[in-house]
Short mmCIF file of C-alpha atoms in Angstrom, two decimals:
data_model
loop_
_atom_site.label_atom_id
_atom_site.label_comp_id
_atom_site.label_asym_id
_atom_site.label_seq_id
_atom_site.Cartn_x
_atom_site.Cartn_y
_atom_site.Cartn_z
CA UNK A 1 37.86 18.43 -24.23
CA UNK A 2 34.77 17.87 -26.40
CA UNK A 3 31.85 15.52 -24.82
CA UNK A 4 33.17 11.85 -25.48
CA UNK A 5 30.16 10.92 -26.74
CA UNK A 6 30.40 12.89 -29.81
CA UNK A 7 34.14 10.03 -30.87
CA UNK A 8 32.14 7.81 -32.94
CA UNK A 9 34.16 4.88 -31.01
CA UNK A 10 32.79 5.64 -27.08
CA UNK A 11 29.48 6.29 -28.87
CA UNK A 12 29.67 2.99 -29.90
CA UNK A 13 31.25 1.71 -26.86
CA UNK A 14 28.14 3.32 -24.70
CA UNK A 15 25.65 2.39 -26.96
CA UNK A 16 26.65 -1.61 -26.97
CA UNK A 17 26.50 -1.19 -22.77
CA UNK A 18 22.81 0.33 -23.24
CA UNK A 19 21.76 -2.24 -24.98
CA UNK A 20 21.83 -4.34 -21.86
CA UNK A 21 20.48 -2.51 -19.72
CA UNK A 22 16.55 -3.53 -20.00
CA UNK A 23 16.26 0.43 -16.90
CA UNK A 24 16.15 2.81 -19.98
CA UNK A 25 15.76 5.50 -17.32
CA UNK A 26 19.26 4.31 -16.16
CA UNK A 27 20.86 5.01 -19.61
CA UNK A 28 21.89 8.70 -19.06
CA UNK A 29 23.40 8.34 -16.08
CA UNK A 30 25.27 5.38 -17.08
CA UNK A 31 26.36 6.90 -19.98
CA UNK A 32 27.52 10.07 -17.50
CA UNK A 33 29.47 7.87 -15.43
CA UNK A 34 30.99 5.54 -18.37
CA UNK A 35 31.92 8.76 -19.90
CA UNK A 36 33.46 10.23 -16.82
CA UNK A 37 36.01 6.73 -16.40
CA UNK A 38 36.84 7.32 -20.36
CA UNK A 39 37.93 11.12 -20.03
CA UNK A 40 39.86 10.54 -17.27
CA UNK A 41 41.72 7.63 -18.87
CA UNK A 42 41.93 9.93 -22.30
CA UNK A 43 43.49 12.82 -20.14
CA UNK A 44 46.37 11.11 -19.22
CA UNK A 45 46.73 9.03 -22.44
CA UNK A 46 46.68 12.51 -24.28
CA UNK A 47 49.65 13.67 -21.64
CA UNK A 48 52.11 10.85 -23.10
CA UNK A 49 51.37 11.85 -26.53
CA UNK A 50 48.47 10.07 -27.75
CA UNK A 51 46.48 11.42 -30.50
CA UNK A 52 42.67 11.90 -29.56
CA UNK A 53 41.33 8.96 -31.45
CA UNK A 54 44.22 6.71 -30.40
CA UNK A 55 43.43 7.97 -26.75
CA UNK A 56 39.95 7.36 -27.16
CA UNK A 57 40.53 3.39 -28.48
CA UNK A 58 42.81 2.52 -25.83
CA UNK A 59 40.51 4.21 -23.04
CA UNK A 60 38.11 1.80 -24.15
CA UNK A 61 40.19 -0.63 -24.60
CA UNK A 62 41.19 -0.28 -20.80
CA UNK A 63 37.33 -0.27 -20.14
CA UNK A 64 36.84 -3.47 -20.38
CA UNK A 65 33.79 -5.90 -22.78
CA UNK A 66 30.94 -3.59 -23.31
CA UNK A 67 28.73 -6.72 -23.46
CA UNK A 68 29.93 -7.64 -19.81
CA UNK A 69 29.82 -4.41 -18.35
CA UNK A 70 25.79 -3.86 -19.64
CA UNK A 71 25.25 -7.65 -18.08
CA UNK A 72 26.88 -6.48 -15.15
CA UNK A 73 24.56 -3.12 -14.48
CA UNK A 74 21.52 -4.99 -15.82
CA UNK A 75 22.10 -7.53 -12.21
CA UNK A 76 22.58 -4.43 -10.43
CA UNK A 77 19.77 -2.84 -11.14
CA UNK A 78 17.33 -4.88 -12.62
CA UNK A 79 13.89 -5.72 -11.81
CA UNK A 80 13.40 -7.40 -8.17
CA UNK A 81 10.49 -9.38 -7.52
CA UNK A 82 9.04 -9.90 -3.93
CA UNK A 83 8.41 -13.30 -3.81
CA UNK A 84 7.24 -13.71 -0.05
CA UNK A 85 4.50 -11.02 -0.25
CA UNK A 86 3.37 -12.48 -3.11
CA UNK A 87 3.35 -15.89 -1.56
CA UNK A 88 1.49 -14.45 1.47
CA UNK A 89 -0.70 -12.90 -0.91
CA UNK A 90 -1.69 -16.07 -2.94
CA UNK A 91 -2.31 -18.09 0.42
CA UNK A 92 -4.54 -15.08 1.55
CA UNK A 93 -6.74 -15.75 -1.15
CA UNK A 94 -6.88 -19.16 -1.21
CA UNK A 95 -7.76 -18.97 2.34
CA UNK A 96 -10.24 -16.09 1.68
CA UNK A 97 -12.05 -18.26 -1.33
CA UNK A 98 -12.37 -21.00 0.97
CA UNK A 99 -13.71 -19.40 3.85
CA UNK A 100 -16.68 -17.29 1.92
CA UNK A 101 -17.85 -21.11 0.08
CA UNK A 102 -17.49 -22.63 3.49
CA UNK A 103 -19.94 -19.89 4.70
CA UNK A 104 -22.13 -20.05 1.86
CA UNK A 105 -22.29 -23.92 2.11
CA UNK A 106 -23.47 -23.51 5.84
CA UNK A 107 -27.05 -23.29 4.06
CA UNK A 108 -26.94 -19.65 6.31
CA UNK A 109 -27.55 -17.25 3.03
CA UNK A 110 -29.97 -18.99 0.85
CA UNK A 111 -30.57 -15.97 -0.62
CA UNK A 112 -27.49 -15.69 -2.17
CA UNK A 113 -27.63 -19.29 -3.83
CA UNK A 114 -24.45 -19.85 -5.26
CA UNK A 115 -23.87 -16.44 -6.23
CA UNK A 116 -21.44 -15.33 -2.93
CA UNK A 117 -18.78 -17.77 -4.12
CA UNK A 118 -19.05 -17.05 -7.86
CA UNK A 119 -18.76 -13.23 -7.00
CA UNK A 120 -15.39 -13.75 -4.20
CA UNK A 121 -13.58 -15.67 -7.16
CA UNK A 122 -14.23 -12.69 -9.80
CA UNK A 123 -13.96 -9.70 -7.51
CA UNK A 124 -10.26 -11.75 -6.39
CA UNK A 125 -9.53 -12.57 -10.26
CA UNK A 126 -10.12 -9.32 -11.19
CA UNK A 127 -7.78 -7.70 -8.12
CA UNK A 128 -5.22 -10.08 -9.54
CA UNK A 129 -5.37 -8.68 -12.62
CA UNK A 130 -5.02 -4.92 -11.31
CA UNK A 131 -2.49 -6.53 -9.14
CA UNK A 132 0.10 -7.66 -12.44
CA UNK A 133 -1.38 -4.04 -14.21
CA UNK A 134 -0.05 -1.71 -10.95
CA UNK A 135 2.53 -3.56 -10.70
CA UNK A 136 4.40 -2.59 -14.38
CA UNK A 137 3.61 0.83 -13.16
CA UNK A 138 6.23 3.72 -12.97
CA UNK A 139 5.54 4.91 -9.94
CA UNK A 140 7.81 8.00 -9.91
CA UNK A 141 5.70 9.31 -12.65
CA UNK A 142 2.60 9.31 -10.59
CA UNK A 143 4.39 12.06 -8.36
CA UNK A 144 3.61 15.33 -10.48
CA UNK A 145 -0.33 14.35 -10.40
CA UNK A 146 -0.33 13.67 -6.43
CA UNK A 147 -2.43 16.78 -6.09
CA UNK A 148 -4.59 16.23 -8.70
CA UNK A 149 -5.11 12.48 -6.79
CA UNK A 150 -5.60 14.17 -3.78
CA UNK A 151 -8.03 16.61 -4.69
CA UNK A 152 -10.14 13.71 -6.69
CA UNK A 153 -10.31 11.29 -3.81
CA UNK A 154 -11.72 14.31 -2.03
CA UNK A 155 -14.44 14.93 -4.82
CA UNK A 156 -15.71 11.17 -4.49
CA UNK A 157 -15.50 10.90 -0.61
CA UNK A 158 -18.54 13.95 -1.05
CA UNK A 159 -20.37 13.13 -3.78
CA UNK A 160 -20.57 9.73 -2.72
CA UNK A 161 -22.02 11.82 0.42
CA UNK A 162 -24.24 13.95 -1.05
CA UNK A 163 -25.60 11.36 -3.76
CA UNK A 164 -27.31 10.02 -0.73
CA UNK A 165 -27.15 6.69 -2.24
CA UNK A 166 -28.19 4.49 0.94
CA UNK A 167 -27.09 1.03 0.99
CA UNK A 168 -27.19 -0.69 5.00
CA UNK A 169 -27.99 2.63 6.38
CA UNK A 170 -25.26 4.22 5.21
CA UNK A 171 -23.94 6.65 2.28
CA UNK A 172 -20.64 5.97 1.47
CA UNK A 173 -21.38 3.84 -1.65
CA UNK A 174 -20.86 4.43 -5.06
CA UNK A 175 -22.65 2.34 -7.77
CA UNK A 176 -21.52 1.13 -10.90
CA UNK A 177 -23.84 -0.47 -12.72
CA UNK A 178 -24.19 -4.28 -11.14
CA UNK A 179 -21.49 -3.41 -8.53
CA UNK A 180 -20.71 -0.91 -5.56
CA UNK A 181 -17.75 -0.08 -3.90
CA UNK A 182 -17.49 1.72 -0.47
CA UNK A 183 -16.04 5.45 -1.59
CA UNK A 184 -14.52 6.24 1.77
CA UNK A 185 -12.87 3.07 2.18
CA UNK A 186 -11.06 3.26 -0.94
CA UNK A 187 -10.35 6.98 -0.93
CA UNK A 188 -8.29 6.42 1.81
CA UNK A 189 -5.49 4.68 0.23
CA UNK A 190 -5.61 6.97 -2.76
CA UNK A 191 -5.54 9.92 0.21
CA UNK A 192 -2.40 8.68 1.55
CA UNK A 193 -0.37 7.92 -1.68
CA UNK A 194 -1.01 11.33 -3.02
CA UNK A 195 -0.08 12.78 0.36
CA UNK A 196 3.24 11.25 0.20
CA UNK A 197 3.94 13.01 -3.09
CA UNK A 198 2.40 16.48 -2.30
CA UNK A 199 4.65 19.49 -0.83
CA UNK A 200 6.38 18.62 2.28
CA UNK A 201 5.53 20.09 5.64
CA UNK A 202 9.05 21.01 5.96
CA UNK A 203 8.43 23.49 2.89
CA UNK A 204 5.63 25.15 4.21
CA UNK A 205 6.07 28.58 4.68
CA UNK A 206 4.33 31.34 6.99
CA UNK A 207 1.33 30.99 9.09
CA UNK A 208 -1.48 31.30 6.32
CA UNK A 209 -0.14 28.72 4.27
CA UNK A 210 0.42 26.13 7.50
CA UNK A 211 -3.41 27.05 7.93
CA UNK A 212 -4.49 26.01 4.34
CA UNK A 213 -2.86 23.16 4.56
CA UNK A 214 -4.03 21.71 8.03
CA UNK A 215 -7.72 22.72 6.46
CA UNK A 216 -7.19 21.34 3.41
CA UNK A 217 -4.93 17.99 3.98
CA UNK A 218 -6.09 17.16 7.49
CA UNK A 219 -9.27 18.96 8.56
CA UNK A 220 -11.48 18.01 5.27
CA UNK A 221 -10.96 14.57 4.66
CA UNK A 222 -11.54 13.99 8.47
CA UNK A 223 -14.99 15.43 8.33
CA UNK A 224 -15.80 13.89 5.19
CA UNK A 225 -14.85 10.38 7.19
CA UNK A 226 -16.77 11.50 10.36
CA UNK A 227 -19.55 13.08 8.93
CA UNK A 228 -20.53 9.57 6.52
CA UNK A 229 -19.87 7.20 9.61
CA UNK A 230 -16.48 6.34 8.84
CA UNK A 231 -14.75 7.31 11.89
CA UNK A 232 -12.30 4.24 12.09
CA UNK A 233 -11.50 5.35 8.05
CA UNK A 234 -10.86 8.62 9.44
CA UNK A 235 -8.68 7.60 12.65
CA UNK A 236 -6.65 5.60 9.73
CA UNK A 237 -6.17 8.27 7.69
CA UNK A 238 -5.41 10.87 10.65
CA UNK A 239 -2.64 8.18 11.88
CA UNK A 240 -1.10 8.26 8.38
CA UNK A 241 -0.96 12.24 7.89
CA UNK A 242 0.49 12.42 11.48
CA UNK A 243 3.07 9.91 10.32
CA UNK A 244 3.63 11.43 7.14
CA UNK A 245 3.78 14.89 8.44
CA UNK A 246 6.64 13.78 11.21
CA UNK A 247 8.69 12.48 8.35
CA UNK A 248 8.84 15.64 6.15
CA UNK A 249 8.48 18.16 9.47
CA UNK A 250 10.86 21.47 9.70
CA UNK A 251 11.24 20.90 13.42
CA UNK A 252 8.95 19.52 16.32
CA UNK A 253 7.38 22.05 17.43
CA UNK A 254 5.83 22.71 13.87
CA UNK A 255 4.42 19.07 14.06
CA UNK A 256 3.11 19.70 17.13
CA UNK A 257 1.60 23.19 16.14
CA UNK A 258 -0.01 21.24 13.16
CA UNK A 259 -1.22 18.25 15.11
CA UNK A 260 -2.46 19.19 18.19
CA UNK A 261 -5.89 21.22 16.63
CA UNK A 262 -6.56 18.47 14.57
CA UNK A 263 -6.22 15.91 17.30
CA UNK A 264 -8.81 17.98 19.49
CA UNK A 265 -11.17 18.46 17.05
CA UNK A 266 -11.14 14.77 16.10
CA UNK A 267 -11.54 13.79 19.64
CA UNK A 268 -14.22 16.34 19.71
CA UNK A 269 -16.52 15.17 16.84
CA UNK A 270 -15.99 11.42 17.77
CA UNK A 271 -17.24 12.35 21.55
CA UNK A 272 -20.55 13.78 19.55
CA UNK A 273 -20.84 10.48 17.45
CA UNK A 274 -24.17 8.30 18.92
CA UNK A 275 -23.54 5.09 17.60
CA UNK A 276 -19.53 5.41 18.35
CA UNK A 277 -20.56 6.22 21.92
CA UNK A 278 -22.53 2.71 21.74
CA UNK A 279 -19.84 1.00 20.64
CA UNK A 280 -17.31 1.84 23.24
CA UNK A 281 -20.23 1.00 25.75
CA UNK A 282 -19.56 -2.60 24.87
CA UNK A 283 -16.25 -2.42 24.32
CA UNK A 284 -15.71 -1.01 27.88
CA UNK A 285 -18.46 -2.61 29.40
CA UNK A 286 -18.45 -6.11 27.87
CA UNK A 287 -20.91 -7.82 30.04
CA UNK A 288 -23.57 -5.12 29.21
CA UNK A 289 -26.97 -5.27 26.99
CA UNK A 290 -24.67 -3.77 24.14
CA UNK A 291 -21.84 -6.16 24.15
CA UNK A 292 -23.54 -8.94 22.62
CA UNK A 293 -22.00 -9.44 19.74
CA UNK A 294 -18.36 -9.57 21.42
CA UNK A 295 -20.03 -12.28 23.89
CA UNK A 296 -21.17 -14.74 21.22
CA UNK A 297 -17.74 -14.13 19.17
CA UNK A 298 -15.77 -14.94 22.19
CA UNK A 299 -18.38 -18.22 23.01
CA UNK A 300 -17.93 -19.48 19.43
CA UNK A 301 -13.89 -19.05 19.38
CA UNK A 302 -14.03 -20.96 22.77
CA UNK A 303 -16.22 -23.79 21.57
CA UNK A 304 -14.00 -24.15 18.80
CA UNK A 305 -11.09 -25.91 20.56
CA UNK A 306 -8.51 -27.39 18.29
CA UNK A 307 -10.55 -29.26 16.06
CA UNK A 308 -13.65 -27.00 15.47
CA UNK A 309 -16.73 -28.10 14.56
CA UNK A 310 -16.48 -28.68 11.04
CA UNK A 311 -16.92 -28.06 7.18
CA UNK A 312 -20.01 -25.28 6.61
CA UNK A 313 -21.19 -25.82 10.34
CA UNK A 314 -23.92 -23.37 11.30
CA UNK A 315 -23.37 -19.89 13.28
CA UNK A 316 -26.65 -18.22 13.54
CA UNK A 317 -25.20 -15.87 16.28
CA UNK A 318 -22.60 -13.84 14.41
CA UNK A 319 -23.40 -11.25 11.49
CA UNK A 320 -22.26 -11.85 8.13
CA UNK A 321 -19.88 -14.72 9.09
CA UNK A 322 -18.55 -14.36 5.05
CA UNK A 323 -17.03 -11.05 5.68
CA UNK A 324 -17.04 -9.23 8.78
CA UNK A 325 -17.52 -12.11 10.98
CA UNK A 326 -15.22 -14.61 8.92
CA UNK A 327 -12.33 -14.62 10.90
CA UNK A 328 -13.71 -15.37 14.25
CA UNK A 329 -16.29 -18.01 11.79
CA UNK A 330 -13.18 -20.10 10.16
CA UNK A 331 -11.82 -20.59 13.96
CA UNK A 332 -15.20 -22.32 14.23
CA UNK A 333 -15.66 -24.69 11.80
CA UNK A 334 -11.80 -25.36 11.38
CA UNK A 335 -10.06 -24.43 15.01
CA UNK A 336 -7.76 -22.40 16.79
CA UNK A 337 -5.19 -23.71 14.02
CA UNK A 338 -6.62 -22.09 11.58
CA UNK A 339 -6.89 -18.76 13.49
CA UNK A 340 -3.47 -18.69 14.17
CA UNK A 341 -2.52 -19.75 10.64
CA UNK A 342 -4.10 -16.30 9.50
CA UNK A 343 -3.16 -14.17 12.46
CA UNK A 344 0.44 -15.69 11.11
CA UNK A 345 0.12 -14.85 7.60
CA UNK A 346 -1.18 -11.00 8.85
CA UNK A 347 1.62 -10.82 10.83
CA UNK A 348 3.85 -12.05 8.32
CA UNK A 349 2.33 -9.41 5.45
CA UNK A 350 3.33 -6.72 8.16
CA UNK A 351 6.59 -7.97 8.72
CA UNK A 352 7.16 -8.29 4.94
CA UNK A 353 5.76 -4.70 4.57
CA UNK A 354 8.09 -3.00 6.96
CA UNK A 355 11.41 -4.77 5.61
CA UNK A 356 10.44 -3.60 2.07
CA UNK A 357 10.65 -0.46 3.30
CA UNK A 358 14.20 -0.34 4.95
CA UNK A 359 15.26 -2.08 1.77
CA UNK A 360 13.74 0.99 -0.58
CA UNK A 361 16.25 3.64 -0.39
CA UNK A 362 13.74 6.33 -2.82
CA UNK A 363 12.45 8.86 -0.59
CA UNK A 364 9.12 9.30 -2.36
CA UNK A 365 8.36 5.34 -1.93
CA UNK A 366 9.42 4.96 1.53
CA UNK A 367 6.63 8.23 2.43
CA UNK A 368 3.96 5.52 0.25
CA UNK A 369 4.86 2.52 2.05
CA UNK A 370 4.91 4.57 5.74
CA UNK A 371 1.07 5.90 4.85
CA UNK A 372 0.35 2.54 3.50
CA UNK A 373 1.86 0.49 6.20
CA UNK A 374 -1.00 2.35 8.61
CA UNK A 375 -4.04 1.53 6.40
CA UNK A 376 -3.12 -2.17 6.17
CA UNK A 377 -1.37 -2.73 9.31
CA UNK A 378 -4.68 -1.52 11.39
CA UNK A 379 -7.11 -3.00 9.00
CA UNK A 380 -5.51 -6.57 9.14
CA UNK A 381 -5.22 -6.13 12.82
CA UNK A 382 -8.22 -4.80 13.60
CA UNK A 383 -10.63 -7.66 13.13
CA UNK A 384 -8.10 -10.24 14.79
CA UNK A 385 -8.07 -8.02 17.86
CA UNK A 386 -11.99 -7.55 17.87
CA UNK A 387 -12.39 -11.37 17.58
CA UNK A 388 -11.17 -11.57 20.94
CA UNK A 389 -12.47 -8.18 22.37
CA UNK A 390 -9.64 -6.26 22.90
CA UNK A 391 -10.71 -3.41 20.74
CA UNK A 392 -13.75 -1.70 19.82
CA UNK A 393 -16.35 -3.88 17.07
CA UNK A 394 -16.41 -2.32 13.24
CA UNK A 395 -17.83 -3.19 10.42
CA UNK A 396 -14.42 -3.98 9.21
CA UNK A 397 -13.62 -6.69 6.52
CA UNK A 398 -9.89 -8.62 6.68
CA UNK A 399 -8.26 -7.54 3.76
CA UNK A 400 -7.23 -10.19 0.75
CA UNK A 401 -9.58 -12.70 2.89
CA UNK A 402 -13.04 -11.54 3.99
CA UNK A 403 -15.77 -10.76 1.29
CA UNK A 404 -15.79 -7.66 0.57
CA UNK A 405 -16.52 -6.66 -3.11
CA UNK A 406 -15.05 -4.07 -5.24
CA UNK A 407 -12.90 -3.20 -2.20
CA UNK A 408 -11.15 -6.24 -2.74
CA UNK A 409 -10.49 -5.20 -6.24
CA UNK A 410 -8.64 -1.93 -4.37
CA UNK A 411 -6.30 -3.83 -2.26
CA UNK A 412 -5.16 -5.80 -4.77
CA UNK A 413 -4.34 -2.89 -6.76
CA UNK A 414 -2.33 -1.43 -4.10
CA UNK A 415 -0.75 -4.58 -3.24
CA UNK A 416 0.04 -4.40 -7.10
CA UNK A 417 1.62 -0.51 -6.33
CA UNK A 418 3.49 -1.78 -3.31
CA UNK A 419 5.17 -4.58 -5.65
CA UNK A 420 6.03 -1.72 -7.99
CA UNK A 421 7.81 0.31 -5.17
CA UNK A 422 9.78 -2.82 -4.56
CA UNK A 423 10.70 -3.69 -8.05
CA UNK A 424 12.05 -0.39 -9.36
CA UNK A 425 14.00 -0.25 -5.90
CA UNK A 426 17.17 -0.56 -7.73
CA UNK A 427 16.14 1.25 -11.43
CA UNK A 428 16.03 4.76 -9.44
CA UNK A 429 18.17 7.70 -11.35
CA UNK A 430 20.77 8.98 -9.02
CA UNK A 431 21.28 5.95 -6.65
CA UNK A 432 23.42 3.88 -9.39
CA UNK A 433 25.89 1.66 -8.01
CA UNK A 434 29.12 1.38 -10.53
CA UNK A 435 29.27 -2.39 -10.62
CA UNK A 436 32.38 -3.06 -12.83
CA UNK A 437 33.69 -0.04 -13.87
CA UNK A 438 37.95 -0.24 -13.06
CA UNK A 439 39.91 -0.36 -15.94
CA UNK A 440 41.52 -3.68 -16.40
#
């Protein structure tokens, strides 16, 4: 039998079902499977004597309202919008806003005059804008360039090295103009996302090309982490290619072949590391010289109680109590309420995070959200846990809430590309579900 589509009357038929289907990338396959149901039905009209077109109007006839049918696949597979992240999102940044004018009314920063507030509400308007942009993004399309991403992020995390562009002692920044943005904490992100749509481990083949890419995927962007002070960057990303490497594995003992050096050698560099070494010292020896700072943060959550001590009050023994310090800051002035209302809201984002990702069925977006879920899950965690001492101090900012630039602009962005992932969920060629497709 000739293709169906070429009977002017199931060309018409398919075309009016189309038309309500808003997932364009959908249309073929729909047509495929509407097409399938309408030679079948033809076949065995044909048998009893049917002429072709005659066989062809009463298979559609048998098929049902074209308009109800399109209506039908459009609820299947439409757009889906997730309304709880964003909600957690939105309170996140209220919060966030809040806390940085509450520290810059604290009379703390007069150098900044009014200028930390004004520059938290446009760095957050602006990631809300990249937010709504990521999110109409086709994701799948991004796959074929996932080296090209890869190999970029790479490029930035060393010039932004070798620029030697030192801002706080360190040179990780890039400058643009009025505004700088930390490279290696926003390569990392962009690291993991085109890792998840690179060649799978699994794929690999023979003992050079296992070598390249240990060098090249997890070796390189590890010392480009380590070597510009970014070791708890680099522990992030190392987490994330040992969980994306497990997923798309041949066997174990390849995974363990291919994580084992890598492990060593990051233990190795990180045991060379001075200022890690001093770190640790107070972390593991918290009444020493060098625990200070986890001292007063502890004192000023205590003090706190469940009231706090009020709008703007003064903290003169924490560091930069609008960003790195904020969390442990807002428990001051507002209370161990407020504390647990964002420890709540982190855990809540997690939670969010990780059900997303049972509910995405696409291969290539559940290997995003995995890498993803360890960069945000550790860096929303982190500074909770450090409030209270139980791990190691950073110079890490809470995501969505702390002050902390152009980064800010980043997570949005993501958060934008995680919103994506979710929304095309069900507008993925070859996982259609036939919604209303038995002839009446």
């Amino acid at each position: 039998m000739s293709r169906p589509e070429e009977n002017g009357a199931v060309a018409i038929f398919l075309n009016q079902v189309c038309s309500h289907v808003r997932a364009k990338e959908l249309h073929p396959e729909i047509r495929e499977e509407l097409s399938s149901h309408i030679v079948e039905q033809m076949e065995m009209l044909q048998e009893n004597g049917m002429s072709v077109e005659a066989a062809a109007a009463e298979a559609i006839c048998q098929m049902g309202d074209p308009a109800l049918i399109g209506r039908n696949f459009h609820q299947a597979h439409k757009p889906v919008m997730e309304w709880k992240l964003v909600v957690i999102l939105a309170l996140m940044a209220l919060i966030g806003i809040f806390g940085v004018f509450t520290a810059q009314e604290s009379g703390m920063y007069p150098q900044f005059g009014t200028s930390l507030i004004e520059r938290k509400v446009l760095f957050t308007l602006l990631g809300l804008a990249f937010l709504v942009g990521f999110y109409f993004v086709d994701y799948c399309k991004l796959q074929k360039y996932s080296g090209v991403l890869f190999f970029g992020a790479l490029v930035l995390m060393a010039y932004a090295y070798f620029a030697e562009i030192d801002i706080n002692g360190r040179r990780v920044f890039l400058v643009f103009g009025p505004f700088s943005i930390n490279a290696m904490a926003a390569s990392l992100p962009v690291l993991l996302f085109a890792l998840a749509g690179m060649k799978p481990a699994k794929e690999w083949r023979g003992g050079w090309e296992y070598l390249i890419q240990l060098v090249y995927r997890g070796i390189l962007p590890i010392m480009l982490f380590v070597q510009s002070s970014s070791w708890f960057y680099g522990l992030i990303y190392l987490i994330g290619f040992l969980l994306l490497t497990w997923v798309t594995k041949k066997n174990t003992p390849q995974f363990l072949v291919l994580i084992l050096p890598l492990l060593s050698l990051y233990i190795l560099v990180l045991t060379r590391v001075g200022q890690l070494q001093h770190r640790l010292q107070a972390f593991l020896y918290p009444t020493s010289d060098d625990s200070y700072q986890i001292i007063q943060t502890k004192a000023a959550i205590v003090s706190a109680g469940w009231f706090g001590h009020g709008f703007a009050a003064q903290l003169d023994t924490l560091p930069y109590v609008y960003s790195d310090s904020l969390f442990p800051y807002l428990i001051y002035c507002f209370g161990w309420g407020s504390g647990i209302l964002i420890t709540g809201l982190v855990i809540c984002f997690i939670i969010r995070f990780w059900k997303m990702n049972v509910l995405i069925q696409d291969v290539y977006a559940k290997r995003i959200m995995l890498g993803w879920m360890a960069v945000y899950a550790i860096r929303m965690l982190w500074p909770i846990l450090m409030a209270f001492g139980i791990v190691p101090i950073v110079g890490e900012v809470l995501p969505f809430i702390g002050y902390s630039g152009m980064m800010q602009v980043v997570d949005f962005a993501a958060a934008g590309l995680l919103l994506s992932l979710f929304r095309r969920k069900n507008m993925i060629p070859g996982e259609i579900e036939n919604p209303s497709l038995h002839p009446n």
